[in-house]
Short mmCIF file of C-alpha atoms in Angstrom, two decimals:
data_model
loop_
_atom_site.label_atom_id
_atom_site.label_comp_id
_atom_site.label_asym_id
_atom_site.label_seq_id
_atom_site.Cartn_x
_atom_site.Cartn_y
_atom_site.Cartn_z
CA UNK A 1152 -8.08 -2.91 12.30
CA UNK A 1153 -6.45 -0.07 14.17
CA UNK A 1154 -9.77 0.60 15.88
CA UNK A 1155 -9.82 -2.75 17.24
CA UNK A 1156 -6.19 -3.01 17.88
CA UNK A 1157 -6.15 -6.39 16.59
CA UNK A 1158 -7.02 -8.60 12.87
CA UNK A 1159 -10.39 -9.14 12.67
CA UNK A 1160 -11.27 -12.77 12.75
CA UNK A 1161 -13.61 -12.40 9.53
CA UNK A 1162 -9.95 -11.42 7.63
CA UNK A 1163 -8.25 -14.15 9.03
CA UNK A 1164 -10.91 -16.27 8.26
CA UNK A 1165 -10.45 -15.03 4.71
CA UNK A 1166 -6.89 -15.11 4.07
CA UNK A 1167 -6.13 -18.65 5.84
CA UNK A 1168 -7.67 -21.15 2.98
CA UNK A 1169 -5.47 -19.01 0.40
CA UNK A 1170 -2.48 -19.84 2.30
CA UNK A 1171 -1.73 -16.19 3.25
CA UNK A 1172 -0.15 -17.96 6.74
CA UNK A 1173 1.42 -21.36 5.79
CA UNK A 1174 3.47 -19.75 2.81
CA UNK A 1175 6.51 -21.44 4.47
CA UNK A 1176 4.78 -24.84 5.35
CA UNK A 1177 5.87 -28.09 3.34
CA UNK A 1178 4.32 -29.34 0.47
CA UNK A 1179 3.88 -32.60 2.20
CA UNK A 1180 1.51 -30.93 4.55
CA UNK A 1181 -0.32 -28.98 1.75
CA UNK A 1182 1.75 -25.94 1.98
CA UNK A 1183 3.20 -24.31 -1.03
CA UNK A 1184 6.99 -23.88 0.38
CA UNK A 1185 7.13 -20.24 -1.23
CA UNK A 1186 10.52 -19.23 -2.27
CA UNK A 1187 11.72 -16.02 -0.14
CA UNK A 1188 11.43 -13.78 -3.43
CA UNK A 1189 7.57 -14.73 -3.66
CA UNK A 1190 6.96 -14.37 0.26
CA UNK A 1191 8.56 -10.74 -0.03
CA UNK A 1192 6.19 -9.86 -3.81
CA UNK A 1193 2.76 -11.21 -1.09
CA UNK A 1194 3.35 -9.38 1.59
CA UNK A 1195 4.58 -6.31 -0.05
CA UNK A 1196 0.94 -6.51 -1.81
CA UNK A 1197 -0.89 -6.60 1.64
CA UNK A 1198 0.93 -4.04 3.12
CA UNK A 1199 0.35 -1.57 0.25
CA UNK A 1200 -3.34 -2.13 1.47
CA UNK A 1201 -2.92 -2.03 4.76
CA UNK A 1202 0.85 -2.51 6.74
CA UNK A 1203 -1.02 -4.18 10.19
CA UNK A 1204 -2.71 -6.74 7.97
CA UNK A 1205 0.59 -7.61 5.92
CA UNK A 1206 2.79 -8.10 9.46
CA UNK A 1207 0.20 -10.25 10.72
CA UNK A 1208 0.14 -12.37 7.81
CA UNK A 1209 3.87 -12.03 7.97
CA UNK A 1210 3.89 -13.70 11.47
CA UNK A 1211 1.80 -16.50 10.44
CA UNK A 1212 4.12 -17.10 7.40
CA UNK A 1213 6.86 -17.57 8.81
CA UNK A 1214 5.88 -19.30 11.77
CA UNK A 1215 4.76 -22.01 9.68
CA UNK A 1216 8.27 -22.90 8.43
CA UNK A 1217 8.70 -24.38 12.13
CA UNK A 1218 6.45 -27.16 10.31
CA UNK A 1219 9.81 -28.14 8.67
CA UNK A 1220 11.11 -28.77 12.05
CA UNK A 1221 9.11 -30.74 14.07
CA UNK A 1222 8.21 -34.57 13.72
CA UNK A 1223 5.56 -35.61 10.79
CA UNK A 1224 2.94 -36.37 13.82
CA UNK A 1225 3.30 -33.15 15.20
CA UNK A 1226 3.73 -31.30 12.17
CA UNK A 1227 0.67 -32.72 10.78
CA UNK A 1228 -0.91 -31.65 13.96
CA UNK A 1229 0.19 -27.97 14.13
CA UNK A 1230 0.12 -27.33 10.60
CA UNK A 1231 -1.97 -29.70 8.55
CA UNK A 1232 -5.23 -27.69 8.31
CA UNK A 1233 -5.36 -25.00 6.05
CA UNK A 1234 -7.36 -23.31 8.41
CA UNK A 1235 -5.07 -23.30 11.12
CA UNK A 1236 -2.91 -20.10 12.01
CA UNK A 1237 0.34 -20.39 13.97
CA UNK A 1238 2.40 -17.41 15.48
CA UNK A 1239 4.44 -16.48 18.48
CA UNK A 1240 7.34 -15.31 19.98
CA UNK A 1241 11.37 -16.65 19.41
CA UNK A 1242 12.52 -14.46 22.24
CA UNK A 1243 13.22 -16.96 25.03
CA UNK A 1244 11.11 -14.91 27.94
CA UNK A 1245 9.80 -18.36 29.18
CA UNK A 1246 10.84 -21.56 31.05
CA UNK A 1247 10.39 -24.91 30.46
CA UNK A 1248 11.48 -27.45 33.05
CA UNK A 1249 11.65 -30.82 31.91
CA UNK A 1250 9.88 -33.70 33.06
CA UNK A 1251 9.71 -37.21 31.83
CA UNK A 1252 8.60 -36.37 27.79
CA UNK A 1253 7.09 -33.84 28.45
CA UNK A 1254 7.99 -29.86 29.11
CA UNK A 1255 6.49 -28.26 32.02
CA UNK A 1256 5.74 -24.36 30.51
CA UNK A 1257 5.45 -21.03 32.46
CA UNK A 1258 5.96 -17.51 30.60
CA UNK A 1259 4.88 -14.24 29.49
CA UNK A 1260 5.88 -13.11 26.07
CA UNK A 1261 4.95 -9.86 24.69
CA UNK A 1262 4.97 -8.95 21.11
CA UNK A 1263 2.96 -11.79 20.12
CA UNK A 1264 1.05 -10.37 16.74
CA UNK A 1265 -2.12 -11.77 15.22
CA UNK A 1266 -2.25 -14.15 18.61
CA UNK A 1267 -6.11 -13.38 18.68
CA UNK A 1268 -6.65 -15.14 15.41
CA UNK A 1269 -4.35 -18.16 15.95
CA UNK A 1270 -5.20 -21.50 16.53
CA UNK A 1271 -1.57 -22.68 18.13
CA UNK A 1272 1.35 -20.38 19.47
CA UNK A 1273 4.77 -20.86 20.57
CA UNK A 1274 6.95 -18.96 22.82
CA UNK A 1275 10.73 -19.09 23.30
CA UNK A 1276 11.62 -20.62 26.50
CA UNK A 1277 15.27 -21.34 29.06
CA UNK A 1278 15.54 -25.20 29.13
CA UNK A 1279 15.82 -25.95 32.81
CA UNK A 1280 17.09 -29.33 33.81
CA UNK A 1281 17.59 -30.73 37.59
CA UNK A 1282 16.65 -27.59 38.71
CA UNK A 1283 19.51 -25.67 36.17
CA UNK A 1284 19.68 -23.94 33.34
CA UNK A 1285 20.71 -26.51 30.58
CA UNK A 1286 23.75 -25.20 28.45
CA UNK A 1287 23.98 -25.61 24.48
CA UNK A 1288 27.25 -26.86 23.02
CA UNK A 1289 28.93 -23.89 23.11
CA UNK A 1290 27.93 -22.78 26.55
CA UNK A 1291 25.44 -20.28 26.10
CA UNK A 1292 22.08 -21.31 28.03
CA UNK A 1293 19.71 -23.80 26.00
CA UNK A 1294 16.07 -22.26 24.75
CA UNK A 1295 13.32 -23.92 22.70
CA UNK A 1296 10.44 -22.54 20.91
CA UNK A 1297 7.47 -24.12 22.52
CA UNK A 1298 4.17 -24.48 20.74
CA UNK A 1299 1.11 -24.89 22.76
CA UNK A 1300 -3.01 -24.46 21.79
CA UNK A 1301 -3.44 -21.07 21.61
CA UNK A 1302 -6.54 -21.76 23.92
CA UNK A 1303 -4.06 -22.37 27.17
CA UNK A 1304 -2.74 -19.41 26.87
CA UNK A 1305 -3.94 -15.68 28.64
CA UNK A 1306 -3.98 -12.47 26.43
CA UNK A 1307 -2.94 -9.77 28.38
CA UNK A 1308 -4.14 -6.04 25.97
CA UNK A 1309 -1.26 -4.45 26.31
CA UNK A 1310 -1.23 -3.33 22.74
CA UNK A 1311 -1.86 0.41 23.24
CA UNK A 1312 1.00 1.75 20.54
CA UNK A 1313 1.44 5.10 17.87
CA UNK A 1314 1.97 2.19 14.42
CA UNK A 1315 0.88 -1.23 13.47
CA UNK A 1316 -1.75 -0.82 15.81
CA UNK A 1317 -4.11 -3.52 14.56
CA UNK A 1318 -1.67 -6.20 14.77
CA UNK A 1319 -2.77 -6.99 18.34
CA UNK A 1320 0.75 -7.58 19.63
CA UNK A 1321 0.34 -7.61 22.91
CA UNK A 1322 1.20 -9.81 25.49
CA UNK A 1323 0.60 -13.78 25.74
CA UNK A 1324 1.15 -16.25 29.05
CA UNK A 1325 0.94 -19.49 30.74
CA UNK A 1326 1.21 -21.18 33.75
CA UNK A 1327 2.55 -24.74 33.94
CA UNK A 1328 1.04 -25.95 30.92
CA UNK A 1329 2.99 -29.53 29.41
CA UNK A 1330 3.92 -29.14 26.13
CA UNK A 1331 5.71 -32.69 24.67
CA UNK A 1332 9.09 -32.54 23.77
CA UNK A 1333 8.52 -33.48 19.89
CA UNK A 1334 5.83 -30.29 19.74
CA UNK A 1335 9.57 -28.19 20.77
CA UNK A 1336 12.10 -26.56 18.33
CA UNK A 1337 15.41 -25.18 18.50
CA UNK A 1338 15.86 -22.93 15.62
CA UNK A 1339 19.95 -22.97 16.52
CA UNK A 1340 20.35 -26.72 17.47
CA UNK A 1341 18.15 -28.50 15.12
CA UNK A 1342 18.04 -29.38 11.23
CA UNK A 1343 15.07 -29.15 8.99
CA UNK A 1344 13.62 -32.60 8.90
CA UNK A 1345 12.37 -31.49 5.68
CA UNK A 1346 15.05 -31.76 2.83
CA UNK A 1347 14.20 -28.57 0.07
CA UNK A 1348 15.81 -25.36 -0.92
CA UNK A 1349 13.17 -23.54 1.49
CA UNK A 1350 14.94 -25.23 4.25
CA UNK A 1351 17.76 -24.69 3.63
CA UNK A 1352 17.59 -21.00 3.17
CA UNK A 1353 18.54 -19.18 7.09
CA UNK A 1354 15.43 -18.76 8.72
CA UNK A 1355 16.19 -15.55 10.66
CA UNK A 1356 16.96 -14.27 7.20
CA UNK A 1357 13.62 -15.14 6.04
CA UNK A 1358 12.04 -13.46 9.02
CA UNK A 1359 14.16 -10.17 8.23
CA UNK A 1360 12.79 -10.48 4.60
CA UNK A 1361 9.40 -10.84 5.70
CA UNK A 1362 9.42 -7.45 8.22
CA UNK A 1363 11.16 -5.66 5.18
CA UNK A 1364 8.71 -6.32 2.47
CA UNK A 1365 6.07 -5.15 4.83
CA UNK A 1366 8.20 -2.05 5.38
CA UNK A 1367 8.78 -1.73 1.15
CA UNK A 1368 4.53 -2.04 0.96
CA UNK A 1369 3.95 0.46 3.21
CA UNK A 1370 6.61 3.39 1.93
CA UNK A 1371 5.90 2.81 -2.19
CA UNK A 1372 1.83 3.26 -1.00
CA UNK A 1373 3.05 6.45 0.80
CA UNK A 1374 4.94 7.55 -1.85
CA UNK A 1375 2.12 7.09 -4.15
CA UNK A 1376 -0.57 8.60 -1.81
CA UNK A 1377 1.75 11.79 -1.41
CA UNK A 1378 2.26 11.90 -5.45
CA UNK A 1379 -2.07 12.34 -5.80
CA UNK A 1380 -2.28 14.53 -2.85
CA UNK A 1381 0.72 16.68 -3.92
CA UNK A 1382 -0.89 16.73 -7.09
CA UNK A 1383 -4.08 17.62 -6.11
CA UNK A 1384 -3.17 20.31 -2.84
CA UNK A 1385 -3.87 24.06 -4.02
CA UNK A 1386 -1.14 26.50 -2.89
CA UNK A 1387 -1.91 30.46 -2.21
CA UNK A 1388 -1.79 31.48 -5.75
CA UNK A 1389 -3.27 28.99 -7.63
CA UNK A 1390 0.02 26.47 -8.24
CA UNK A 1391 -0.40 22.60 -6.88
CA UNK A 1392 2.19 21.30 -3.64
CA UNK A 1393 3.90 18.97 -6.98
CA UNK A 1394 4.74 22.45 -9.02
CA UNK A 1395 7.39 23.49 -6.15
CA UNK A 1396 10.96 22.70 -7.37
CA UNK A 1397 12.22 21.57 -3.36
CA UNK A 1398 9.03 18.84 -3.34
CA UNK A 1399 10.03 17.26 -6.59
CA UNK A 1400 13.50 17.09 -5.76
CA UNK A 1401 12.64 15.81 -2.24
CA UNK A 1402 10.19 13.28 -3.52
CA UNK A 1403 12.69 11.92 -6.17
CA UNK A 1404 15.19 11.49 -3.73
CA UNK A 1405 12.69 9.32 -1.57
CA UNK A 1406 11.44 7.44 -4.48
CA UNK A 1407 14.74 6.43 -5.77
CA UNK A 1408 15.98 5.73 -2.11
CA UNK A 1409 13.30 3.19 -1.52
CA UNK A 1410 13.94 1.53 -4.80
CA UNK A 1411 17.56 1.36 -4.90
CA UNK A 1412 17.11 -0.35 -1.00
CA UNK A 1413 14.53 -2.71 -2.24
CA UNK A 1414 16.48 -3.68 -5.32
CA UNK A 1415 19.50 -4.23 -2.77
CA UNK A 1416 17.45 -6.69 -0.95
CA UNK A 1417 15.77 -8.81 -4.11
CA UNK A 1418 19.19 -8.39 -5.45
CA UNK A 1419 20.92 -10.54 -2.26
CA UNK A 1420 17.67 -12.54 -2.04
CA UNK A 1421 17.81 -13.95 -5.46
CA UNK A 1422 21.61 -14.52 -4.82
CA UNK A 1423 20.88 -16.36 -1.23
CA UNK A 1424 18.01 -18.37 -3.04
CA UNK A 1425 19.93 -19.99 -5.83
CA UNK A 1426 22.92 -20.84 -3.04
CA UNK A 1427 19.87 -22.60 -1.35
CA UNK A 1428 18.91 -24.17 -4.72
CA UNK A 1429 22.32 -25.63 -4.89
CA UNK A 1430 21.95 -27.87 -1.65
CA UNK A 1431 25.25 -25.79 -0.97
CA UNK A 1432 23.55 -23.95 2.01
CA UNK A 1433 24.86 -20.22 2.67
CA UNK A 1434 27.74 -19.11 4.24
CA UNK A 1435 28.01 -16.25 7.22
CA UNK A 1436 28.93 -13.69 4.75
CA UNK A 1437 26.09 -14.17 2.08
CA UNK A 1438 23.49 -14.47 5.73
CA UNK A 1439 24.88 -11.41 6.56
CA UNK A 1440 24.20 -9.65 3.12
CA UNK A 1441 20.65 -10.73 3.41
CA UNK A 1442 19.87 -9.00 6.98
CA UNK A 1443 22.11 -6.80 5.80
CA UNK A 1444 19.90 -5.63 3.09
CA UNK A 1445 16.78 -6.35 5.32
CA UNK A 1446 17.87 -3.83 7.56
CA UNK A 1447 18.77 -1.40 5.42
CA UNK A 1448 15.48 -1.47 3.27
CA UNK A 1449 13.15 -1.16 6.40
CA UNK A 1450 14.83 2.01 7.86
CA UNK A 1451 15.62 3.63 4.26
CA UNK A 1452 11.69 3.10 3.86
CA UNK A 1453 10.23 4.24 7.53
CA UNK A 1454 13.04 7.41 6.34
CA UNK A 1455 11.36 7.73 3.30
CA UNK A 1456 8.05 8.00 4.91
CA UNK A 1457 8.77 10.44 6.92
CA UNK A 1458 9.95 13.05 4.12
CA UNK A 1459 6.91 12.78 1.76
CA UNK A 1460 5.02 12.70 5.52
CA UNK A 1461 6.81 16.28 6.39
CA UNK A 1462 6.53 17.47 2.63
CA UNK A 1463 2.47 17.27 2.86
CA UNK A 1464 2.34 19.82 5.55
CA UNK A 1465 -0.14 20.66 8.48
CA UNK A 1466 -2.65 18.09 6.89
CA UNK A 1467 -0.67 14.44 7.37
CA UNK A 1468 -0.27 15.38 11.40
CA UNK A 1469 -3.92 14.51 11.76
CA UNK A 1470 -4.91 10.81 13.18
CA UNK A 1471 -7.07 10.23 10.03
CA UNK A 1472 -4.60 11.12 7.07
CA UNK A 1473 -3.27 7.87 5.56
CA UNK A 1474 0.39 9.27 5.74
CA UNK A 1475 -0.04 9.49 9.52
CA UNK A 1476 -0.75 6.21 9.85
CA UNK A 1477 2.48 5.05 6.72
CA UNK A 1478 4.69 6.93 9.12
CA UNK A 1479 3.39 5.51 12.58
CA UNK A 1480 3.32 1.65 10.93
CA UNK A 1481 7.07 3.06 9.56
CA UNK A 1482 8.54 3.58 12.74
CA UNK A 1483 6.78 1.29 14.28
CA UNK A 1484 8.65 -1.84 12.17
CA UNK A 1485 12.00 -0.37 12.75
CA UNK A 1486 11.89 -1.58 16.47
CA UNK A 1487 12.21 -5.17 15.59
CA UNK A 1488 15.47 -6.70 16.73
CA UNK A 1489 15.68 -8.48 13.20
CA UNK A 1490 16.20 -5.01 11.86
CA UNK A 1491 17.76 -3.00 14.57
CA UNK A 1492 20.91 -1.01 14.53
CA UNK A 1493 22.59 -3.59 15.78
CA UNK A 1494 22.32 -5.80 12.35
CA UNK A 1495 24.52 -3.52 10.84
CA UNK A 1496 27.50 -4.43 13.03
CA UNK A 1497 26.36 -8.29 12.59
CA UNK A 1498 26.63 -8.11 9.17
CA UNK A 1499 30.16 -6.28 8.72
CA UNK A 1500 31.58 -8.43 11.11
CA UNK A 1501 30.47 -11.38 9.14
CA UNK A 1502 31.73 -9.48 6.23
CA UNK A 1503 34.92 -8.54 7.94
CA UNK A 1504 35.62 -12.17 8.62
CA UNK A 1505 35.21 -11.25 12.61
CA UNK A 1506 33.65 -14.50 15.32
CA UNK A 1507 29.72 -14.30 14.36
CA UNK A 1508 28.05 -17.59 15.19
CA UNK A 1509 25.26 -19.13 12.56
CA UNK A 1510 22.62 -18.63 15.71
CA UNK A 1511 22.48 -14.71 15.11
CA UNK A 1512 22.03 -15.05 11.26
#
């Protein structure tokens, strides 16, 4: 995959009738409506194998909870097929001007993973109205997610990056394409027309999950590929890399790091799930615990990579040793606004009882 910069479409092909990319799709439409907990144990599993794989399946999965969203029609239409693989962009970096039922669509959206193997793909767009930018109820500017064939769209290879390099998540436009208004969702102004715990459960939050469990793959396989190479690596006298007293405190460190952080996360997971269970729905505080805990797994892991990556010596800076590539796909996953820096103050001033609107959790 990192050759090609992009999922082959034999893998796709592969994964899609499991369900690998409609985890999050109602049952009504065939999907299995995975809790979060089972999402996270799936995609933790890929990644292990290979972290560009896992995020791409990642994408797809929780893409398809926008199934929950739309009309039955439509949502039969997207998302019906087992076959069919859904994934874009939330980032509003389009426009969509209205007219009659229909939106008219222009945009460029980069980041769009595993867009070579979809079949449909949305993109966040400004609602534009009478020539304006339509406000939301509380006076921030409208945006919709927009989904579209993926065959009206332009690729633009842009993906040229150091980690998750076969995720192919480069750029994706249109011109003035119409996309109806019951194939549009707004992830802040619309309910789930689907009533079940999955649903209910903050979606963002789910997304965080899903970018943490491919960052909780990829460190515990690069803590076990250090453990056999440590093992195995001859030092000048005779005595293996895992004999020297300052690598097996190191290592330990790491190991229990990345363990405590994941347990953190399944911990507030399990706790956000049963709230969801309850019909009760979550309040800011518990949504903040879970990116909270999102957050703090993915950069405690791409951390953790890069110790065991430094303790291996001269031999992981080469492009071919699998800890390169853990540490590249590490620091790679640590860009992702669901996980950035900024979730940290988010959450404590959720925590803190501070103005944080439901939109940003």
């Amino acid at each position: 995959m990192a050759e090609a910069r992009r999922m082959p479409d034999a893998l796709a092909a592969a994964l899609a009738p499991e369900g690998f990319f409609r985890m999050a799709a109602p049952r009504a439409l065939g999907g299995p409506e995975t809790p979060p907990g089972e999402m996270f144990a799936v995609i933790e599993a890929l990644a292990e194998i290979d972290a560009s794989a896992a995020w791409c399946v990642m994408i797809g999965a929780t893409t398809s909870v926008l199934a929950a969203y739309l009309p039955a029609p439509e949502a039969r239409e997207v998302f019906a097929d087992p076959l069919s693989i859904a994934t874009g962009v939330y980032a509003p970096m389009g426009k969509a001007e209205r007219d009659g039922g229909d939106y008219v669509v222009s945009g460029r959206w980069k980041w769009n993973s595993a867009g070579q193997v979809s079949r449909w793909l949305c993109g966040g767009c400004m609602i534009i109205e009478n020539g304006a930018s339509k406000r939301a109820a509380d006076g921030a500017p409208a945006h919709r997610m927009m989904l579209f064939p993926a065959s009206e769209a332009e690729f633009i290879d842009t993906w040229r990056t150091s980690g998750l390099k076969g995720t192919g998540s480069g750029d994706m436009a249109v011109a003035r394409i119409r996309v109806p208004e019951a194939r549009s969702v707004s992830l802040i102004e619309d309910s789930p027309r689907v009533r079940a715990p999955l649903y209910a459960f903050p979606v963002f939050g789910l997304l965080s999950i899903g970018i943490a469990a491919v960052a909780s793959g990829n460190a515990r396989a690069a803590l076990e590929e250090f453990a056999a190479a440590a093992g195995a690596k001859k030092l000048p006298g005779g005595r293996t890399l895992a004999s020297r007293g300052a690598v097996q405190s190191a290592y330990a460190a790491a190991f229990a790091e990345t363990s405590a952080a994941r347990a953190f996360l399944l911990q507030e997971v399990d706790t956000a799930w049963r709230l969801a269970q309850t019909g009760g729905g979550l309040d800011l505080s518990q949504r903040a615990r879970v990116r909270l805990a999102a957050t703090h797994l993915t950069r405690a892991a791409a951390h953790n990579v890069r110790v065991v990556h430094d303790l291996a010596g001269g031999a992981s800076v080469f492009l071919d040793d699998p800890l390169n590539r853990r540490l590249a796909d590490a620091q790679t996953m640590t860009a992702h606004m669901m996980v950035a820096p900024a979730t940290l103050e988010l959450a404590s001033r959720a925590m803190f009882g501070l103005e944080v609107g439901t939109g940003e959790l």
